[in-house]
Amino acid sequence: MPHKPLRKDSILIVEDEARIASSISTALTGAGYDVTWVSDGRDGLRTALSGGFDLVVLDVMLPGMKGFDILRELRAAGSPLLVLVLTSRDGVEDRVRGLTDGADDYLTKPFYLEELMARIDALMRRIGRPAHEESGKLNEVKLRVGNVSLNRVRREVTVGGNKLELTTREFDLLVYLMRVPNAVRPRAKIINALWSYGSQSGDHVLDVYVGRLRNRLADAGAPGFIETVRGVGYRVIGTVLTEGDE
Ligand code: CA
């Protein structure tokens, strides 16, 4: 393994919706970040100003103090923190305001966790911090089951060493299944994770995507990779390999 950073990159989440905060926190922790979660706006500002963080994931609508007010206070105090704002679904004015008020990036809810992770990696690179793939945290970034390999940061999939092009949704679906190989992933949980918060996408949409992903994997040399467990959900089948196995 290459060098480890002296300390973990540290991220503060200021978000009052526990479900969203929990998803983000789990993903970031899994990717090797130190994560602190605060649900109240005023606590968020205080915690952010207390130092020790590299980046803040900042919700706009918060109890205590609104996200943009927190952002303005942070910048007024000369804080160099990277700030990624989570805007509301159709808050076009939020975006404009967020960027002009000194946010480094924004993401509109609902969003894919994978996209949030990619944005955060890009921001960390911007300030010269090593991204995961350079900092020795390979195992969290790369997933490998059977002859299917996947790099979550580069968003690349290979089957038997050959690159496979997938759509964003197909990729996210594959990541979700490969994170816990050989275990059944319940349909409702997959839909919840991929079709984002509060989405009403029907069950059949999942079947459509699984069908497409299956066809692509089969064409690439991994037929039968995704198994249907009738009435429950799906799972990927294969031996889990770690780095260096061949
Ligand atoms: Ca909120």
PDB file of C-alpha atoms and ligand atoms in Angstrom:
ATOM      1  CA  MET A   1       0.000   0.000   0.000  1.00  0.00           C
ATOM      2  CA  PRO A   2       1.183   3.542  -0.702  1.00  0.00           C
ATOM      3  CA  HIS A   3       1.497   6.137   2.055  1.00  0.00           C
ATOM      4  CA  LYS A   4      -1.417   6.973   4.306  1.00  0.00           C
ATOM      5  CA  PRO A   5      -2.232  10.617   4.956  1.00  0.00           C
ATOM      6  CA  LEU A   6      -1.135  11.916   8.360  1.00  0.00           C
ATOM      7  CA  ARG A   7      -4.728  12.493   9.289  1.00  0.00           C
ATOM      8  CA  LYS A   8      -7.995  11.689   7.645  1.00  0.00           C
ATOM      9  CA  ASP A   9      -9.695  14.393   5.610  1.00  0.00           C
ATOM     10  CA  SER A  10     -12.460  15.698   7.752  1.00  0.00           C
ATOM     11  CA  ILE A  11     -15.967  16.570   6.608  1.00  0.00           C
ATOM     12  CA  LEU A  12     -18.761  18.317   8.479  1.00  0.00           C
ATOM     13  CA  ILE A  13     -22.354  17.583   7.478  1.00  0.00           C
ATOM     14  CA  VAL A  14     -24.918  20.222   8.441  1.00  0.00           C
ATOM     15  CA  GLU A  15     -28.259  18.663   7.547  1.00  0.00           C
ATOM     16  CA  ASP A  16     -31.441  18.338   9.585  1.00  0.00           C
ATOM     17  CA  GLU A  17     -32.923  15.404   7.678  1.00  0.00           C
ATOM     18  CA  ALA A  18     -31.550  12.393   9.506  1.00  0.00           C
ATOM     19  CA  ARG A  19     -32.070   9.997   6.626  1.00  0.00           C
ATOM     20  CA  ILE A  20     -30.081  12.104   4.197  1.00  0.00           C
ATOM     21  CA  ALA A  21     -27.371  12.871   6.755  1.00  0.00           C
ATOM     22  CA  SER A  22     -27.085   9.207   7.604  1.00  0.00           C
ATOM     23  CA  SER A  23     -26.694   8.152   3.954  1.00  0.00           C
ATOM     24  CA  ILE A  24     -24.052  10.786   3.324  1.00  0.00           C
ATOM     25  CA  SER A  25     -22.246   9.979   6.532  1.00  0.00           C
ATOM     26  CA  THR A  26     -22.145   6.257   5.795  1.00  0.00           C
ATOM     27  CA  ALA A  27     -20.823   6.821   2.287  1.00  0.00           C
ATOM     28  CA  LEU A  28     -18.147   9.286   3.387  1.00  0.00           C
ATOM     29  CA  THR A  29     -17.027   7.160   6.316  1.00  0.00           C
ATOM     30  CA  GLY A  30     -16.815   4.169   4.004  1.00  0.00           C
ATOM     31  CA  ALA A  31     -14.639   6.211   1.669  1.00  0.00           C
ATOM     32  CA  GLY A  32     -12.230   6.947   4.506  1.00  0.00           C
ATOM     33  CA  TYR A  33     -13.293  10.408   5.621  1.00  0.00           C
ATOM     34  CA  ASP A  34     -13.711  11.538   9.194  1.00  0.00           C
ATOM     35  CA  VAL A  35     -17.327  12.651   9.444  1.00  0.00           C
ATOM     36  CA  THR A  36     -19.131  14.897  11.917  1.00  0.00           C
ATOM     37  CA  TRP A  37     -22.858  15.485  11.659  1.00  0.00           C
ATOM     38  CA  VAL A  38     -24.752  18.452  13.064  1.00  0.00           C
ATOM     39  CA  SER A  39     -28.480  18.988  12.478  1.00  0.00           C
ATOM     40  CA  ASP A  40     -28.984  22.529  13.752  1.00  0.00           C
ATOM     41  CA  GLY A  41     -27.885  25.600  11.824  1.00  0.00           C
ATOM     42  CA  ARG A  42     -26.338  27.491  14.718  1.00  0.00           C
ATOM     43  CA  ASP A  43     -24.488  24.418  15.949  1.00  0.00           C
ATOM     44  CA  GLY A  44     -23.333  23.937  12.365  1.00  0.00           C
ATOM     45  CA  LEU A  45     -21.784  27.391  12.164  1.00  0.00           C
ATOM     46  CA  ARG A  46     -20.142  27.032  15.560  1.00  0.00           C
ATOM     47  CA  THR A  47     -18.744  23.600  14.707  1.00  0.00           C
ATOM     48  CA  ALA A  48     -17.504  24.752  11.300  1.00  0.00           C
ATOM     49  CA  LEU A  49     -15.736  27.731  12.864  1.00  0.00           C
ATOM     50  CA  SER A  50     -14.151  25.551  15.545  1.00  0.00           C
ATOM     51  CA  GLY A  51     -11.749  24.329  12.889  1.00  0.00           C
ATOM     52  CA  GLY A  52     -10.364  20.951  11.997  1.00  0.00           C
ATOM     53  CA  PHE A  53     -12.571  20.454   8.951  1.00  0.00           C
ATOM     54  CA  ASP A  54     -11.661  20.461   5.283  1.00  0.00           C
ATOM     55  CA  LEU A  55     -15.122  20.594   3.803  1.00  0.00           C
ATOM     56  CA  VAL A  56     -18.715  21.256   4.832  1.00  0.00           C
ATOM     57  CA  VAL A  57     -21.751  19.645   3.217  1.00  0.00           C
ATOM     58  CA  LEU A  58     -24.308  22.349   3.953  1.00  0.00           C
ATOM     59  CA  ASP A  59     -28.067  22.060   3.667  1.00  0.00           C
ATOM     60  CA  VAL A  60     -30.004  25.257   2.930  1.00  0.00           C
ATOM     61  CA  MET A  61     -33.213  24.807   4.908  1.00  0.00           C
ATOM     62  CA  LEU A  62     -32.122  24.245   8.490  1.00  0.00           C
ATOM     63  CA  PRO A  63     -33.563  24.920  11.920  1.00  0.00           C
ATOM     64  CA  GLY A  64     -31.775  27.621  13.891  1.00  0.00           C
ATOM     65  CA  MET A  65     -29.969  29.253  10.991  1.00  0.00           C
ATOM     66  CA  LYS A  66     -30.310  28.948   7.225  1.00  0.00           C
ATOM     67  CA  GLY A  67     -27.497  27.476   5.170  1.00  0.00           C
ATOM     68  CA  PHE A  68     -26.774  30.645   3.222  1.00  0.00           C
ATOM     69  CA  ASP A  69     -26.507  32.642   6.446  1.00  0.00           C
ATOM     70  CA  ILE A  70     -24.045  30.093   7.767  1.00  0.00           C
ATOM     71  CA  LEU A  71     -22.065  30.352   4.563  1.00  0.00           C
ATOM     72  CA  ARG A  72     -22.003  34.143   4.704  1.00  0.00           C
ATOM     73  CA  GLU A  73     -20.844  34.082   8.331  1.00  0.00           C
ATOM     74  CA  LEU A  74     -18.128  31.585   7.500  1.00  0.00           C
ATOM     75  CA  ARG A  75     -16.768  33.703   4.678  1.00  0.00           C
ATOM     76  CA  ALA A  76     -17.081  36.889   6.728  1.00  0.00           C
ATOM     77  CA  ALA A  77     -14.958  35.196   9.376  1.00  0.00           C
ATOM     78  CA  GLY A  78     -12.360  34.393   6.715  1.00  0.00           C
ATOM     79  CA  SER A  79     -12.948  30.650   6.850  1.00  0.00           C
ATOM     80  CA  PRO A  80     -11.151  28.842   4.009  1.00  0.00           C
ATOM     81  CA  LEU A  81     -13.436  25.800   4.350  1.00  0.00           C
ATOM     82  CA  LEU A  82     -14.695  24.177   1.186  1.00  0.00           C
ATOM     83  CA  VAL A  83     -18.469  24.369   1.136  1.00  0.00           C
ATOM     84  CA  LEU A  84     -20.770  22.166  -0.911  1.00  0.00           C
ATOM     85  CA  VAL A  85     -24.355  23.396  -0.654  1.00  0.00           C
ATOM     86  CA  LEU A  86     -27.327  21.068  -0.926  1.00  0.00           C
ATOM     87  CA  THR A  87     -30.069  23.100  -2.566  1.00  0.00           C
ATOM     88  CA  SER A  88     -33.737  22.314  -2.787  1.00  0.00           C
ATOM     89  CA  ARG A  89     -35.312  20.617  -5.777  1.00  0.00           C
ATOM     90  CA  ASP A  90     -36.323  23.685  -7.755  1.00  0.00           C
ATOM     91  CA  GLY A  91     -34.398  26.416  -6.019  1.00  0.00           C
ATOM     92  CA  VAL A  92     -32.861  28.012  -9.078  1.00  0.00           C
ATOM     93  CA  GLU A  93     -32.359  31.218  -7.125  1.00  0.00           C
ATOM     94  CA  ASP A  94     -30.690  29.145  -4.405  1.00  0.00           C
ATOM     95  CA  ARG A  95     -28.045  27.994  -6.838  1.00  0.00           C
ATOM     96  CA  VAL A  96     -27.205  31.449  -8.053  1.00  0.00           C
ATOM     97  CA  ARG A  97     -27.144  32.810  -4.552  1.00  0.00           C
ATOM     98  CA  GLY A  98     -25.150  29.904  -3.209  1.00  0.00           C
ATOM     99  CA  LEU A  99     -22.408  30.349  -5.754  1.00  0.00           C
ATOM    100  CA  THR A 100     -22.232  34.109  -5.434  1.00  0.00           C
ATOM    101  CA  ASP A 101     -22.180  33.842  -1.663  1.00  0.00           C
ATOM    102  CA  GLY A 102     -19.044  31.775  -1.763  1.00  0.00           C
ATOM    103  CA  ALA A 103     -20.082  28.141  -2.045  1.00  0.00           C
ATOM    104  CA  ASP A 104     -17.513  26.005  -3.842  1.00  0.00           C
ATOM    105  CA  ASP A 105     -20.103  23.721  -5.373  1.00  0.00           C
ATOM    106  CA  TYR A 106     -23.746  22.798  -5.020  1.00  0.00           C
ATOM    107  CA  LEU A 107     -25.891  19.762  -5.593  1.00  0.00           C
ATOM    108  CA  THR A 108     -29.645  19.796  -6.014  1.00  0.00           C
ATOM    109  CA  LYS A 109     -31.765  17.407  -3.978  1.00  0.00           C
ATOM    110  CA  PRO A 110     -32.558  14.678  -4.701  1.00  0.00           C
ATOM    111  CA  PHE A 111     -29.077  13.614  -5.738  1.00  0.00           C
ATOM    112  CA  TYR A 112     -27.136  10.400  -6.156  1.00  0.00           C
ATOM    113  CA  LEU A 113     -24.683   9.624  -3.407  1.00  0.00           C
ATOM    114  CA  GLU A 114     -22.170   8.658  -6.063  1.00  0.00           C
ATOM    115  CA  GLU A 115     -22.400  12.113  -7.540  1.00  0.00           C
ATOM    116  CA  LEU A 116     -21.918  13.744  -4.155  1.00  0.00           C
ATOM    117  CA  MET A 117     -18.844  11.590  -3.587  1.00  0.00           C
ATOM    118  CA  ALA A 118     -17.422  12.534  -6.982  1.00  0.00           C
ATOM    119  CA  ARG A 119     -17.995  16.258  -6.305  1.00  0.00           C
ATOM    120  CA  ILE A 120     -16.328  15.990  -2.912  1.00  0.00           C
ATOM    121  CA  ASP A 121     -13.347  14.183  -4.395  1.00  0.00           C
ATOM    122  CA  ALA A 122     -13.039  16.891  -7.039  1.00  0.00           C
ATOM    123  CA  LEU A 123     -13.126  19.631  -4.396  1.00  0.00           C
ATOM    124  CA  MET A 124     -10.530  17.877  -2.256  1.00  0.00           C
ATOM    125  CA  ARG A 125      -8.272  17.583  -5.271  1.00  0.00           C
ATOM    126  CA  ARG A 126      -8.712  21.280  -5.928  1.00  0.00           C
ATOM    127  CA  ILE A 127      -7.105  22.125  -2.593  1.00  0.00           C
ATOM    128  CA  GLY A 128      -4.373  19.632  -3.203  1.00  0.00           C
ATOM    129  CA  ARG A 129      -5.549  16.935  -0.850  1.00  0.00           C
ATOM    130  CA  PRO A 130      -5.010  13.444  -2.147  1.00  0.00           C
ATOM    131  CA  ALA A 131      -8.133  11.835  -3.515  1.00  0.00           C
ATOM    132  CA  HIS A 132      -8.921   8.359  -2.314  1.00  0.00           C
ATOM    133  CA  GLU A 133      -7.207   6.503  -5.063  1.00  0.00           C
ATOM    134  CA  GLU A 134      -3.923   8.218  -4.310  1.00  0.00           C
ATOM    135  CA  SER A 135      -4.116   7.933  -0.553  1.00  0.00           C
ATOM    136  CA  GLY A 136      -4.025   4.217  -0.040  1.00  0.00           C
ATOM    137  CA  LYS A 137      -7.748   3.719   0.460  1.00  0.00           C
ATOM    138  CA  LEU A 138      -8.055   1.501  -2.553  1.00  0.00           C
ATOM    139  CA  ASN A 139     -10.317  -1.067  -1.062  1.00  0.00           C
ATOM    140  CA  GLU A 140     -13.138   1.346  -0.426  1.00  0.00           C
ATOM    141  CA  VAL A 141     -12.952   2.707  -3.939  1.00  0.00           C
ATOM    142  CA  LYS A 142     -12.516  -0.507  -5.859  1.00  0.00           C
ATOM    143  CA  LEU A 143     -14.982  -3.343  -5.775  1.00  0.00           C
ATOM    144  CA  ARG A 144     -14.277  -6.670  -7.332  1.00  0.00           C
ATOM    145  CA  VAL A 145     -16.556  -9.686  -7.548  1.00  0.00           C
ATOM    146  CA  GLY A 146     -15.785 -12.574  -9.875  1.00  0.00           C
ATOM    147  CA  ASN A 147     -14.546 -11.154 -13.167  1.00  0.00           C
ATOM    148  CA  VAL A 148     -16.285  -7.794 -12.646  1.00  0.00           C
ATOM    149  CA  SER A 149     -14.180  -4.908 -11.315  1.00  0.00           C
ATOM    150  CA  LEU A 150     -15.370  -1.448 -10.533  1.00  0.00           C
ATOM    151  CA  ASN A 151     -13.751   1.854  -9.536  1.00  0.00           C
ATOM    152  CA  ARG A 152     -16.237   4.116  -7.827  1.00  0.00           C
ATOM    153  CA  VAL A 153     -14.205   7.288  -8.110  1.00  0.00           C
ATOM    154  CA  ARG A 154     -13.280   6.891 -11.758  1.00  0.00           C
ATOM    155  CA  ARG A 155     -16.684   5.353 -12.447  1.00  0.00           C
ATOM    156  CA  GLU A 156     -15.114   2.606 -14.496  1.00  0.00           C
ATOM    157  CA  VAL A 157     -16.257  -0.980 -14.871  1.00  0.00           C
ATOM    158  CA  THR A 158     -14.290  -3.804 -16.419  1.00  0.00           C
ATOM    159  CA  VAL A 159     -15.353  -7.353 -17.138  1.00  0.00           C
ATOM    160  CA  GLY A 160     -12.462  -9.748 -17.497  1.00  0.00           C
ATOM    161  CA  GLY A 161     -10.212  -6.712 -17.939  1.00  0.00           C
ATOM    162  CA  ASN A 162     -12.274  -5.177 -20.737  1.00  0.00           C
ATOM    163  CA  LYS A 163     -13.887  -1.821 -20.150  1.00  0.00           C
ATOM    164  CA  LEU A 164     -17.673  -1.758 -20.022  1.00  0.00           C
ATOM    165  CA  GLU A 165     -19.575   1.472 -20.670  1.00  0.00           C
ATOM    166  CA  LEU A 166     -22.579   1.943 -18.428  1.00  0.00           C
ATOM    167  CA  THR A 167     -25.065   4.736 -17.936  1.00  0.00           C
ATOM    168  CA  THR A 168     -25.002   6.617 -14.639  1.00  0.00           C
ATOM    169  CA  ARG A 169     -27.965   4.717 -13.293  1.00  0.00           C
ATOM    170  CA  GLU A 170     -26.676   1.338 -14.404  1.00  0.00           C
ATOM    171  CA  PHE A 171     -23.356   2.105 -12.766  1.00  0.00           C
ATOM    172  CA  ASP A 172     -24.997   3.161  -9.497  1.00  0.00           C
ATOM    173  CA  LEU A 173     -27.104   0.016  -9.517  1.00  0.00           C
ATOM    174  CA  LEU A 174     -24.046  -2.152 -10.015  1.00  0.00           C
ATOM    175  CA  VAL A 175     -22.194  -0.368  -7.201  1.00  0.00           C
ATOM    176  CA  TYR A 176     -25.124  -0.866  -4.887  1.00  0.00           C
ATOM    177  CA  LEU A 177     -25.272  -4.590  -5.581  1.00  0.00           C
ATOM    178  CA  MET A 178     -21.501  -5.122  -5.513  1.00  0.00           C
ATOM    179  CA  ARG A 179     -21.034  -3.417  -2.169  1.00  0.00           C
ATOM    180  CA  VAL A 180     -22.501  -6.453  -0.447  1.00  0.00           C
ATOM    181  CA  PRO A 181     -21.786  -9.338  -2.798  1.00  0.00           C
ATOM    182  CA  ASN A 182     -23.644 -12.631  -2.521  1.00  0.00           C
ATOM    183  CA  ALA A 183     -26.226 -11.092  -0.183  1.00  0.00           C
ATOM    184  CA  VAL A 184     -29.755 -10.402  -1.328  1.00  0.00           C
ATOM    185  CA  ARG A 185     -30.485  -6.705  -1.674  1.00  0.00           C
ATOM    186  CA  PRO A 186     -34.213  -6.102  -1.102  1.00  0.00           C
ATOM    187  CA  ARG A 187     -36.056  -4.405  -3.934  1.00  0.00           C
ATOM    188  CA  ALA A 188     -37.397  -1.595  -1.771  1.00  0.00           C
ATOM    189  CA  LYS A 189     -33.930  -0.741  -0.507  1.00  0.00           C
ATOM    190  CA  ILE A 190     -32.425  -0.677  -3.977  1.00  0.00           C
ATOM    191  CA  ILE A 191     -35.190   1.596  -5.224  1.00  0.00           C
ATOM    192  CA  ASN A 192     -34.813   3.816  -2.192  1.00  0.00           C
ATOM    193  CA  ALA A 193     -31.069   4.118  -2.636  1.00  0.00           C
ATOM    194  CA  LEU A 194     -31.030   4.683  -6.369  1.00  0.00           C
ATOM    195  CA  TRP A 195     -34.165   6.578  -7.068  1.00  0.00           C
ATOM    196  CA  SER A 196     -33.339   8.945  -4.293  1.00  0.00           C
ATOM    197  CA  TYR A 197     -35.222  10.459  -1.457  1.00  0.00           C
ATOM    198  CA  GLY A 198     -38.974  10.362  -1.694  1.00  0.00           C
ATOM    199  CA  SER A 199     -39.045   9.227  -5.294  1.00  0.00           C
ATOM    200  CA  GLN A 200     -42.192   7.463  -6.440  1.00  0.00           C
ATOM    201  CA  SER A 201     -40.548   5.366  -9.137  1.00  0.00           C
ATOM    202  CA  GLY A 202     -42.429   2.143  -9.628  1.00  0.00           C
ATOM    203  CA  ASP A 203     -41.097  -1.330  -9.087  1.00  0.00           C
ATOM    204  CA  HIS A 204     -41.015  -2.036 -12.790  1.00  0.00           C
ATOM    205  CA  VAL A 205     -38.372   0.631 -13.308  1.00  0.00           C
ATOM    206  CA  LEU A 206     -35.949  -1.392 -11.230  1.00  0.00           C
ATOM    207  CA  ASP A 207     -36.640  -4.488 -13.333  1.00  0.00           C
ATOM    208  CA  VAL A 208     -36.007  -2.518 -16.497  1.00  0.00           C
ATOM    209  CA  TYR A 209     -32.632  -1.300 -15.253  1.00  0.00           C
ATOM    210  CA  VAL A 210     -31.606  -4.684 -13.903  1.00  0.00           C
ATOM    211  CA  GLY A 211     -32.558  -6.191 -17.265  1.00  0.00           C
ATOM    212  CA  ARG A 212     -30.409  -3.725 -19.181  1.00  0.00           C
ATOM    213  CA  LEU A 213     -27.486  -4.108 -16.814  1.00  0.00           C
ATOM    214  CA  ARG A 214     -27.727  -7.879 -17.095  1.00  0.00           C
ATOM    215  CA  ASN A 215     -27.653  -7.739 -20.860  1.00  0.00           C
ATOM    216  CA  ARG A 216     -24.597  -5.512 -20.857  1.00  0.00           C
ATOM    217  CA  LEU A 217     -22.790  -7.707 -18.370  1.00  0.00           C
ATOM    218  CA  ALA A 218     -23.707 -10.846 -20.289  1.00  0.00           C
ATOM    219  CA  ASP A 219     -22.462  -9.333 -23.559  1.00  0.00           C
ATOM    220  CA  ALA A 220     -19.220  -8.393 -21.809  1.00  0.00           C
ATOM    221  CA  GLY A 221     -18.646 -11.884 -20.442  1.00  0.00           C
ATOM    222  CA  ALA A 222     -20.415 -11.975 -17.087  1.00  0.00           C
ATOM    223  CA  PRO A 223     -23.684 -13.802 -17.711  1.00  0.00           C
ATOM    224  CA  GLY A 224     -25.641 -14.695 -14.594  1.00  0.00           C
ATOM    225  CA  PHE A 225     -23.788 -12.101 -12.515  1.00  0.00           C
ATOM    226  CA  ILE A 226     -27.023 -10.640 -11.158  1.00  0.00           C
ATOM    227  CA  GLU A 227     -29.389 -13.198  -9.706  1.00  0.00           C
ATOM    228  CA  THR A 228     -33.082 -12.635  -9.060  1.00  0.00           C
ATOM    229  CA  VAL A 229     -34.292 -13.813  -5.688  1.00  0.00           C
ATOM    230  CA  ARG A 230     -37.975 -14.111  -6.371  1.00  0.00           C
ATOM    231  CA  GLY A 231     -40.192 -11.955  -4.206  1.00  0.00           C
ATOM    232  CA  VAL A 232     -37.219 -10.431  -2.398  1.00  0.00           C
ATOM    233  CA  GLY A 233     -34.679  -8.698  -4.585  1.00  0.00           C
ATOM    234  CA  TYR A 234     -31.387  -9.139  -6.372  1.00  0.00           C
ATOM    235  CA  ARG A 235     -27.838 -10.148  -5.607  1.00  0.00           C
ATOM    236  CA  VAL A 236     -24.559 -10.388  -7.440  1.00  0.00           C
ATOM    237  CA  ILE A 237     -22.868 -13.760  -7.400  1.00  0.00           C
ATOM    238  CA  GLY A 238     -19.172 -14.388  -7.337  1.00  0.00           C
ATOM    239  CA  THR A 239     -15.979 -14.747  -5.381  1.00  0.00           C
ATOM    240  CA  VAL A 240     -14.905 -11.516  -3.719  1.00  0.00           C
ATOM    241  CA  LEU A 241     -11.338 -10.694  -4.664  1.00  0.00           C
ATOM    242  CA  THR A 242      -9.047  -8.212  -2.992  1.00  0.00           C
ATOM    243  CA  GLU A 243      -6.287  -6.161  -4.586  1.00  0.00           C
ATOM    244  CA  GLY A 244      -3.463  -8.306  -5.827  1.00  0.00           C
ATOM    245  CA  ASP A 245      -5.497 -11.456  -6.375  1.00  0.00           C
ATOM    246  CA  GLU A 246      -5.593 -12.596  -9.957  1.00  0.00           C
TER     247      GLU A 246
HETATM  248 CA    CA B   1     -33.263  20.699   5.486  1.00  0.00          CA
END
